[in-house]
mmCIF file of N, CA and C in Angstrom:
data_model
loop_
_atom_site.group_PDB
_atom_site.id
_atom_site.type_symbol
_atom_site.label_atom_id
_atom_site.label_comp_id
_atom_site.label_asym_id
_atom_site.label_seq_id
_atom_site.Cartn_x
_atom_site.Cartn_y
_atom_site.Cartn_z
ATOM 1 N N GLN B 1 139.811 123.612 181.104
ATOM 2 C CA GLN B 1 141.090 123.286 180.486
ATOM 3 C C GLN B 1 141.616 124.497 179.737
ATOM 4 N N VAL B 2 142.861 124.817 179.999
ATOM 5 C CA VAL B 2 143.488 125.971 179.380
ATOM 6 C C VAL B 2 143.964 125.615 177.982
ATOM 7 N N GLN B 3 143.637 126.460 177.024
ATOM 8 C CA GLN B 3 144.067 126.205 175.661
ATOM 9 C C GLN B 3 144.477 127.490 174.964
ATOM 10 N N LEU B 4 145.582 127.409 174.245
ATOM 11 C CA LEU B 4 145.996 128.464 173.320
ATOM 12 C C LEU B 4 146.162 127.782 171.973
ATOM 13 N N VAL B 5 145.502 128.289 170.958
ATOM 14 C CA VAL B 5 145.548 127.670 169.650
ATOM 15 C C VAL B 5 145.955 128.714 168.622
ATOM 16 N N GLU B 6 147.106 128.473 167.979
ATOM 17 C CA GLU B 6 147.584 129.381 166.936
ATOM 18 C C GLU B 6 147.021 128.976 165.579
ATOM 19 N N SER B 7 146.903 129.960 164.714
ATOM 20 C CA SER B 7 146.486 129.708 163.336
ATOM 21 C C SER B 7 147.062 130.812 162.459
ATOM 22 N N GLY B 8 146.999 130.574 161.135
ATOM 23 C CA GLY B 8 147.419 131.599 160.194
ATOM 24 C C GLY B 8 148.784 131.386 159.565
ATOM 25 N N GLY B 9 149.484 130.340 159.989
ATOM 26 C CA GLY B 9 150.781 130.075 159.382
ATOM 27 C C GLY B 9 150.637 129.570 157.957
ATOM 28 N N GLY B 10 151.761 129.475 157.270
ATOM 29 C CA GLY B 10 151.738 128.978 155.904
ATOM 30 C C GLY B 10 153.027 129.287 155.182
ATOM 31 N N LEU B 11 152.979 129.117 153.872
ATOM 32 C CA LEU B 11 154.131 129.358 153.002
ATOM 33 C C LEU B 11 153.906 130.665 152.242
ATOM 34 N N VAL B 12 154.895 131.528 152.272
ATOM 35 C CA VAL B 12 154.778 132.818 151.593
ATOM 36 C C VAL B 12 156.123 133.177 150.983
ATOM 37 N N GLN B 13 156.099 133.955 149.927
ATOM 38 C CA GLN B 13 157.346 134.404 149.304
ATOM 39 C C GLN B 13 157.936 135.571 150.110
ATOM 40 N N ALA B 14 159.226 135.734 150.001
ATOM 41 C CA ALA B 14 159.901 136.863 150.661
ATOM 42 C C ALA B 14 159.244 138.171 150.245
ATOM 43 N N GLY B 15 159.045 139.034 151.215
ATOM 44 C CA GLY B 15 158.369 140.296 150.968
ATOM 45 C C GLY B 15 156.875 140.247 151.228
ATOM 46 N N GLY B 16 156.351 139.052 151.385
ATOM 47 C CA GLY B 16 154.924 138.892 151.603
ATOM 48 C C GLY B 16 154.523 139.084 153.057
ATOM 49 N N SER B 17 153.252 138.826 153.328
ATOM 50 C CA SER B 17 152.697 139.045 154.665
ATOM 51 C C SER B 17 151.887 137.838 155.120
ATOM 52 N N LEU B 18 151.842 137.677 156.432
ATOM 53 C CA LEU B 18 150.974 136.704 157.075
ATOM 54 C C LEU B 18 150.442 137.315 158.359
ATOM 55 N N ARG B 19 149.270 136.848 158.775
ATOM 56 C CA ARG B 19 148.693 137.296 160.047
ATOM 57 C C ARG B 19 148.420 136.070 160.904
ATOM 58 N N LEU B 20 149.139 135.961 161.997
ATOM 59 C CA LEU B 20 148.930 134.858 162.924
ATOM 60 C C LEU B 20 147.909 135.263 163.979
ATOM 61 N N SER B 21 147.138 134.297 164.423
ATOM 62 C CA SER B 21 146.180 134.534 165.494
ATOM 63 C C SER B 21 146.369 133.489 166.579
ATOM 64 N N CYS B 22 146.067 133.886 167.796
ATOM 65 C CA CYS B 22 146.132 132.980 168.937
ATOM 66 C C CYS B 22 144.820 133.101 169.684
ATOM 67 N N ALA B 23 144.045 132.039 169.660
ATOM 68 C CA ALA B 23 142.766 132.017 170.371
ATOM 69 C C ALA B 23 142.949 131.333 171.714
ATOM 70 N N THR B 24 142.414 131.942 172.745
ATOM 71 C CA THR B 24 142.577 131.398 174.088
ATOM 72 C C THR B 24 141.234 130.978 174.666
ATOM 73 N N SER B 25 141.264 130.002 175.530
ATOM 74 C CA SER B 25 140.047 129.554 176.185
ATOM 75 C C SER B 25 140.404 128.888 177.497
ATOM 76 N N GLY B 26 139.448 128.795 178.357
ATOM 77 C CA GLY B 26 139.630 128.081 179.618
ATOM 78 C C GLY B 26 139.959 128.994 180.795
ATOM 79 N N ARG B 27 140.439 130.184 180.528
ATOM 80 C CA ARG B 27 140.727 131.141 181.598
ATOM 81 C C ARG B 27 140.421 132.533 181.082
ATOM 82 N N THR B 28 140.461 133.479 181.981
ATOM 83 C CA THR B 28 140.243 134.865 181.580
ATOM 84 C C THR B 28 141.564 135.433 181.108
ATOM 85 N N PHE B 29 141.923 135.124 179.863
ATOM 86 C CA PHE B 29 143.194 135.565 179.326
ATOM 87 C C PHE B 29 143.235 137.048 179.054
ATOM 88 N N SER B 30 142.106 137.700 179.177
ATOM 89 C CA SER B 30 142.125 139.144 178.976
ATOM 90 C C SER B 30 143.001 139.848 180.010
ATOM 91 N N PHE B 31 143.310 139.176 181.130
ATOM 92 C CA PHE B 31 144.160 139.781 182.144
ATOM 93 C C PHE B 31 145.594 139.253 182.105
ATOM 94 N N TYR B 32 145.918 138.468 181.089
ATOM 95 C CA TYR B 32 147.262 137.927 180.954
ATOM 96 C C TYR B 32 148.076 138.745 179.963
ATOM 97 N N ASP B 33 149.366 138.833 180.229
ATOM 98 C CA ASP B 33 150.300 139.343 179.240
ATOM 99 C C ASP B 33 150.574 138.227 178.237
ATOM 100 N N MET B 34 150.742 138.613 176.978
ATOM 101 C CA MET B 34 150.877 137.616 175.924
ATOM 102 C C MET B 34 152.157 137.846 175.140
ATOM 103 N N GLY B 35 152.698 136.740 174.634
ATOM 104 C CA GLY B 35 153.907 136.865 173.840
ATOM 105 C C GLY B 35 153.885 135.930 172.646
ATOM 106 N N TRP B 36 154.685 136.267 171.653
ATOM 107 C CA TRP B 36 154.948 135.387 170.511
ATOM 108 C C TRP B 36 156.428 135.034 170.527
ATOM 109 N N PHE B 37 156.692 133.763 170.315
ATOM 110 C CA PHE B 37 158.052 133.252 170.216
ATOM 111 C C PHE B 37 158.155 132.421 168.941
ATOM 112 N N ARG B 38 159.372 132.145 168.528
ATOM 113 C CA ARG B 38 159.558 131.295 167.352
ATOM 114 C C ARG B 38 160.782 130.416 167.534
ATOM 115 N N GLN B 39 160.754 129.302 166.835
ATOM 116 C CA GLN B 39 161.882 128.374 166.891
ATOM 117 C C GLN B 39 162.141 127.822 165.500
ATOM 118 N N ALA B 40 163.327 128.096 164.996
ATOM 119 C CA ALA B 40 163.751 127.583 163.703
ATOM 120 C C ALA B 40 164.481 126.253 163.914
ATOM 121 N N PRO B 41 164.531 125.411 162.897
ATOM 122 C CA PRO B 41 165.222 124.117 163.028
ATOM 123 C C PRO B 41 166.664 124.279 163.492
ATOM 124 N N GLY B 42 167.029 123.541 164.530
ATOM 125 C CA GLY B 42 168.392 123.586 165.021
ATOM 126 C C GLY B 42 168.735 124.793 165.863
ATOM 127 N N LYS B 43 167.735 125.635 166.136
ATOM 128 C CA LYS B 43 167.980 126.840 166.930
ATOM 129 C C LYS B 43 167.122 126.850 168.180
ATOM 130 N N GLU B 44 167.505 127.669 169.132
ATOM 131 C CA GLU B 44 166.718 127.811 170.344
ATOM 132 C C GLU B 44 165.493 128.686 170.088
ATOM 133 N N ARG B 45 164.490 128.494 170.939
ATOM 134 C CA ARG B 45 163.306 129.332 170.851
ATOM 135 C C ARG B 45 163.695 130.766 171.171
ATOM 136 N N GLU B 46 163.175 131.705 170.397
ATOM 137 C CA GLU B 46 163.528 133.104 170.615
ATOM 138 C C GLU B 46 162.281 133.979 170.696
ATOM 139 N N PHE B 47 162.430 135.045 171.442
ATOM 140 C CA PHE B 47 161.356 136.013 171.615
ATOM 141 C C PHE B 47 161.110 136.777 170.321
ATOM 142 N N VAL B 48 159.827 137.035 170.031
ATOM 143 C CA VAL B 48 159.461 137.826 168.856
ATOM 144 C C VAL B 48 158.780 139.135 169.275
ATOM 145 N N ALA B 49 157.700 139.017 170.056
ATOM 146 C CA ALA B 49 156.942 140.212 170.435
ATOM 147 C C ALA B 49 156.118 139.910 171.680
ATOM 148 N N ALA B 50 155.784 140.957 172.425
ATOM 149 C CA ALA B 50 154.952 140.813 173.613
ATOM 150 C C ALA B 50 153.984 141.980 173.702
ATOM 151 N N ILE B 51 152.855 141.721 174.357
ATOM 152 C CA ILE B 51 151.856 142.755 174.585
ATOM 153 C C ILE B 51 151.305 142.571 175.993
ATOM 154 N N ASN B 52 151.102 143.684 176.705
ATOM 155 C CA ASN B 52 150.620 143.530 178.069
ATOM 156 C C ASN B 52 149.109 143.304 178.076
ATOM 157 N N TRP B 53 148.548 143.070 179.252
ATOM 158 C CA TRP B 53 147.165 142.645 179.368
ATOM 159 C C TRP B 53 146.191 143.656 178.783
ATOM 160 N N SER B 54 146.502 144.938 178.900
ATOM 161 C CA SER B 54 145.580 145.960 178.424
ATOM 162 C C SER B 54 145.772 146.287 176.946
ATOM 163 N N GLY B 55 146.887 145.838 176.391
ATOM 164 C CA GLY B 55 147.199 146.194 175.009
ATOM 165 C C GLY B 55 147.918 147.519 174.885
ATOM 166 N N GLY B 56 148.184 148.157 176.019
ATOM 167 C CA GLY B 56 148.790 149.477 175.981
ATOM 168 C C GLY B 56 150.291 149.485 175.811
ATOM 169 N N ASN B 57 150.921 148.352 176.070
ATOM 170 C CA ASN B 57 152.376 148.249 175.932
ATOM 171 C C ASN B 57 152.735 147.084 175.035
ATOM 172 N N THR B 58 153.659 147.330 174.136
ATOM 173 C CA THR B 58 154.174 146.283 173.266
ATOM 174 C C THR B 58 155.693 146.363 173.234
ATOM 175 N N TYR B 59 156.295 145.233 172.857
ATOM 176 C CA TYR B 59 157.755 145.197 172.763
ATOM 177 C C TYR B 59 158.132 144.180 171.694
ATOM 178 N N TYR B 60 159.181 144.492 170.933
ATOM 179 C CA TYR B 60 159.564 143.657 169.803
ATOM 180 C C TYR B 60 161.054 143.322 169.841
ATOM 181 N N ALA B 61 161.365 142.164 169.315
ATOM 182 C CA ALA B 61 162.760 141.834 169.063
ATOM 183 C C ALA B 61 163.281 142.756 167.969
ATOM 184 N N ASP B 62 164.545 143.099 168.044
ATOM 185 C CA ASP B 62 165.124 143.999 167.044
ATOM 186 C C ASP B 62 164.970 143.445 165.629
ATOM 187 N N SER B 63 165.014 142.133 165.505
ATOM 188 C CA SER B 63 164.972 141.502 164.184
ATOM 189 C C SER B 63 163.629 141.675 163.478
ATOM 190 N N VAL B 64 162.572 141.993 164.228
ATOM 191 C CA VAL B 64 161.247 142.119 163.616
ATOM 192 C C VAL B 64 160.656 143.518 163.760
ATOM 193 N N LYS B 65 161.337 144.379 164.493
ATOM 194 C CA LYS B 65 160.821 145.723 164.735
ATOM 195 C C LYS B 65 160.602 146.457 163.424
ATOM 196 N N GLY B 66 159.440 147.066 163.297
ATOM 197 C CA GLY B 66 159.101 147.784 162.079
ATOM 198 C C GLY B 66 158.446 146.927 161.016
ATOM 199 N N ARG B 67 158.484 145.607 161.205
ATOM 200 C CA ARG B 67 157.868 144.694 160.225
ATOM 201 C C ARG B 67 156.693 143.938 160.827
ATOM 202 N N PHE B 68 156.778 143.609 162.106
ATOM 203 C CA PHE B 68 155.733 142.847 162.780
ATOM 204 C C PHE B 68 154.957 143.753 163.734
ATOM 205 N N THR B 69 153.675 143.447 163.901
ATOM 206 C CA THR B 69 152.844 144.183 164.850
ATOM 207 C C THR B 69 152.021 143.196 165.670
ATOM 208 N N ILE B 70 152.113 143.303 166.987
ATOM 209 C CA ILE B 70 151.321 142.465 167.877
ATOM 210 C C ILE B 70 150.125 143.280 168.354
ATOM 211 N N SER B 71 148.979 142.617 168.464
ATOM 212 C CA SER B 71 147.775 143.314 168.913
ATOM 213 C C SER B 71 146.854 142.333 169.615
ATOM 214 N N ARG B 72 145.907 142.873 170.362
ATOM 215 C CA ARG B 72 144.902 142.054 171.019
ATOM 216 C C ARG B 72 143.546 142.330 170.384
ATOM 217 N N GLY B 73 142.706 141.294 170.349
ATOM 218 C CA GLY B 73 141.369 141.463 169.848
ATOM 219 C C GLY B 73 140.527 142.292 170.809
ATOM 220 N N ASN B 74 139.357 142.671 170.373
ATOM 221 C CA ASN B 74 138.489 143.515 171.190
ATOM 222 C C ASN B 74 138.150 142.875 172.532
ATOM 223 N N ALA B 75 137.986 141.587 172.560
ATOM 224 C CA ALA B 75 137.658 140.879 173.794
ATOM 225 C C ALA B 75 138.899 140.573 174.616
ATOM 226 N N LYS B 76 140.053 140.959 174.133
ATOM 227 C CA LYS B 76 141.352 140.813 174.797
ATOM 228 C C LYS B 76 141.778 139.364 174.990
ATOM 229 N N ASN B 77 140.957 138.388 174.569
ATOM 230 C CA ASN B 77 141.369 136.995 174.743
ATOM 231 C C ASN B 77 141.896 136.380 173.462
ATOM 232 N N THR B 78 142.131 137.224 172.450
ATOM 233 C CA THR B 78 142.816 136.780 171.243
ATOM 234 C C THR B 78 143.996 137.708 171.009
ATOM 235 N N VAL B 79 145.031 137.150 170.423
ATOM 236 C CA VAL B 79 146.229 137.928 170.117
ATOM 237 C C VAL B 79 146.610 137.673 168.659
ATOM 238 N N HIS B 80 147.029 138.730 167.995
ATOM 239 C CA HIS B 80 147.409 138.611 166.587
ATOM 240 C C HIS B 80 148.861 139.057 166.404
ATOM 241 N N LEU B 81 149.469 138.515 165.377
ATOM 242 C CA LEU B 81 150.800 138.953 164.982
ATOM 243 C C LEU B 81 150.770 139.201 163.476
ATOM 244 N N GLN B 82 150.730 140.462 163.104
ATOM 245 C CA GLN B 82 150.777 140.833 161.698
ATOM 246 C C GLN B 82 152.233 140.881 161.270
ATOM 247 N N MET B 83 152.573 140.080 160.271
ATOM 248 C CA MET B 83 153.958 139.986 159.821
ATOM 249 C C MET B 83 154.050 140.469 158.381
ATOM 250 N N ASN B 84 154.753 141.556 158.171
ATOM 251 C CA ASN B 84 154.947 142.134 156.848
ATOM 252 C C ASN B 84 156.409 142.053 156.444
ATOM 253 N N SER B 85 156.657 142.227 155.168
ATOM 254 C CA SER B 85 158.031 142.219 154.636
ATOM 255 C C SER B 85 158.794 140.993 155.140
ATOM 256 N N LEU B 86 158.173 139.845 155.015
ATOM 257 C CA LEU B 86 158.775 138.629 155.541
ATOM 258 C C LEU B 86 160.057 138.269 154.807
ATOM 259 N N LYS B 87 160.980 137.689 155.565
ATOM 260 C CA LYS B 87 162.281 137.294 155.047
ATOM 261 C C LYS B 87 162.455 135.788 155.248
ATOM 262 N N PRO B 88 163.295 135.149 154.465
ATOM 263 C CA PRO B 88 163.540 133.708 154.660
ATOM 264 C C PRO B 88 163.980 133.383 156.088
ATOM 265 N N GLU B 89 164.690 134.282 156.729
ATOM 266 C CA GLU B 89 165.157 134.032 158.097
ATOM 267 C C GLU B 89 164.025 134.104 159.120
ATOM 268 N N ASP B 90 162.829 134.492 158.709
ATOM 269 C CA ASP B 90 161.663 134.451 159.595
ATOM 270 C C ASP B 90 161.042 133.054 159.650
ATOM 271 N N THR B 91 161.515 132.154 158.821
ATOM 272 C CA THR B 91 160.996 130.786 158.793
ATOM 273 C C THR B 91 161.209 130.108 160.140
ATOM 274 N N ALA B 92 160.106 129.624 160.728
ATOM 275 C CA ALA B 92 160.165 129.009 162.049
ATOM 276 C C ALA B 92 158.774 128.522 162.428
ATOM 277 N N VAL B 93 158.707 127.780 163.517
ATOM 278 C CA VAL B 93 157.428 127.500 164.156
ATOM 279 C C VAL B 93 157.170 128.636 165.149
ATOM 280 N N TYR B 94 156.005 129.238 165.039
ATOM 281 C CA TYR B 94 155.652 130.374 165.885
ATOM 282 C C TYR B 94 154.688 129.910 166.981
ATOM 283 N N TYR B 95 154.994 130.319 168.212
ATOM 284 C CA TYR B 95 154.197 129.935 169.369
ATOM 285 C C TYR B 95 153.657 131.174 170.066
ATOM 286 N N CYS B 96 152.417 131.103 170.527
ATOM 287 C CA CYS B 96 151.934 132.149 171.418
ATOM 288 C C CYS B 96 151.983 131.620 172.849
ATOM 289 N N ALA B 97 152.101 132.546 173.782
ATOM 290 C CA ALA B 97 152.233 132.183 175.185
ATOM 291 C C ALA B 97 151.540 133.221 176.055
ATOM 292 N N ALA B 98 151.116 132.790 177.234
ATOM 293 C CA ALA B 98 150.428 133.678 178.173
ATOM 294 C C ALA B 98 151.075 133.579 179.544
ATOM 295 N N GLY B 99 151.154 134.703 180.239
ATOM 296 C CA GLY B 99 151.744 134.711 181.568
ATOM 297 C C GLY B 99 151.336 135.952 182.326
ATOM 298 N N ASN B 100 151.925 136.089 183.499
ATOM 299 C CA ASN B 100 151.594 137.213 184.367
ATOM 300 C C ASN B 100 152.667 138.278 184.400
ATOM 301 N N ARG B 101 153.614 138.189 183.449
ATOM 302 C CA ARG B 101 154.646 139.211 183.354
ATOM 303 C C ARG B 101 154.799 139.648 181.925
ATOM 304 N N PHE B 102 154.991 140.918 181.730
ATOM 305 C CA PHE B 102 155.253 141.497 180.410
ATOM 306 C C PHE B 102 156.765 141.400 180.209
ATOM 307 N N THR B 103 157.211 140.347 179.517
ATOM 308 C CA THR B 103 158.636 140.047 179.498
ATOM 309 C C THR B 103 159.045 139.350 178.210
ATOM 310 N N VAL B 104 160.333 139.354 177.928
ATOM 311 C CA VAL B 104 160.874 138.645 176.763
ATOM 312 C C VAL B 104 161.306 137.230 177.143
ATOM 313 N N GLU B 105 161.276 136.897 178.435
ATOM 314 C CA GLU B 105 161.782 135.618 178.922
ATOM 315 C C GLU B 105 160.744 134.510 178.772
ATOM 316 N N SER B 106 161.035 133.508 177.991
ATOM 317 C CA SER B 106 160.059 132.446 177.748
ATOM 318 C C SER B 106 159.709 131.689 179.029
ATOM 319 N N ARG B 107 160.648 131.586 179.966
ATOM 320 C CA ARG B 107 160.392 130.821 181.191
ATOM 321 C C ARG B 107 159.352 131.491 182.080
ATOM 322 N N GLU B 108 159.057 132.752 181.832
ATOM 323 C CA GLU B 108 158.075 133.472 182.637
ATOM 324 C C GLU B 108 156.645 133.255 182.148
ATOM 325 N N TYR B 109 156.480 132.602 181.025
ATOM 326 C CA TYR B 109 155.146 132.364 180.478
ATOM 327 C C TYR B 109 154.646 130.993 180.929
ATOM 328 N N ASP B 110 153.396 130.938 181.349
ATOM 329 C CA ASP B 110 152.841 129.733 181.951
ATOM 330 C C ASP B 110 152.106 128.826 180.969
ATOM 331 N N TYR B 111 151.564 129.407 179.936
ATOM 332 C CA TYR B 111 150.739 128.644 179.003
ATOM 333 C C TYR B 111 151.255 128.853 177.577
ATOM 334 N N TRP B 112 151.236 127.761 176.813
ATOM 335 C CA TRP B 112 151.779 127.781 175.458
ATOM 336 C C TRP B 112 150.840 127.085 174.491
ATOM 337 N N GLY B 113 150.832 127.588 173.265
ATOM 338 C CA GLY B 113 150.121 126.908 172.197
ATOM 339 C C GLY B 113 150.990 125.839 171.570
ATOM 340 N N GLN B 114 150.436 125.163 170.581
ATOM 341 C CA GLN B 114 151.150 124.050 169.943
ATOM 342 C C GLN B 114 152.048 124.506 168.802
ATOM 343 N N GLY B 115 151.876 125.743 168.378
ATOM 344 C CA GLY B 115 152.724 126.301 167.338
ATOM 345 C C GLY B 115 152.103 126.230 165.962
ATOM 346 N N THR B 116 152.523 127.143 165.103
ATOM 347 C CA THR B 116 152.096 127.150 163.704
ATOM 348 C C THR B 116 153.311 127.445 162.834
ATOM 349 N N GLN B 117 153.438 126.702 161.745
ATOM 350 C CA GLN B 117 154.621 126.814 160.887
ATOM 351 C C GLN B 117 154.502 128.012 159.952
ATOM 352 N N VAL B 118 155.553 128.799 159.906
ATOM 353 C CA VAL B 118 155.689 129.882 158.941
ATOM 354 C C VAL B 118 156.919 129.596 158.094
ATOM 355 N N SER B 119 156.734 129.539 156.798
ATOM 356 C CA SER B 119 157.842 129.281 155.880
ATOM 357 C C SER B 119 157.899 130.401 154.850
ATOM 358 N N VAL B 120 159.066 130.995 154.695
ATOM 359 C CA VAL B 120 159.247 132.102 153.762
ATOM 360 C C VAL B 120 160.276 131.685 152.722
ATOM 361 N N SER B 121 159.852 131.665 151.470
ATOM 362 C CA SER B 121 160.749 131.259 150.389
ATOM 363 C C SER B 121 161.431 132.475 149.785
ATOM 364 N N SER B 122 162.640 132.256 149.294
ATOM 365 C CA SER B 122 163.404 133.375 148.718
ATOM 366 C C SER B 122 163.127 133.535 147.240
#
């Protein structure tokens, strides 16, 4: 059974930091490209960051560039999202996803986690 499980969300003040993790199981996710997406209340799901299977390529949404860092664990089957200088507009449910394309398009990802809430107070 394929599983992606996010953790690390919570409530933080503006300017603070959080580190999200996505643990994968059930397949060899070390060969999958991974992405982070988020969805705020009343808004569509949006791309945040992506990393390719080897960890050698990353890509970020303009809104988080310079503040967020995506990385893979040593075993390549975990993915992290380090979020610094958080802003109230970063408040959303954050999802990790896995697929066979290094892309910003959510429809290209085959597997999704259940999401973790990130709330940033002003």
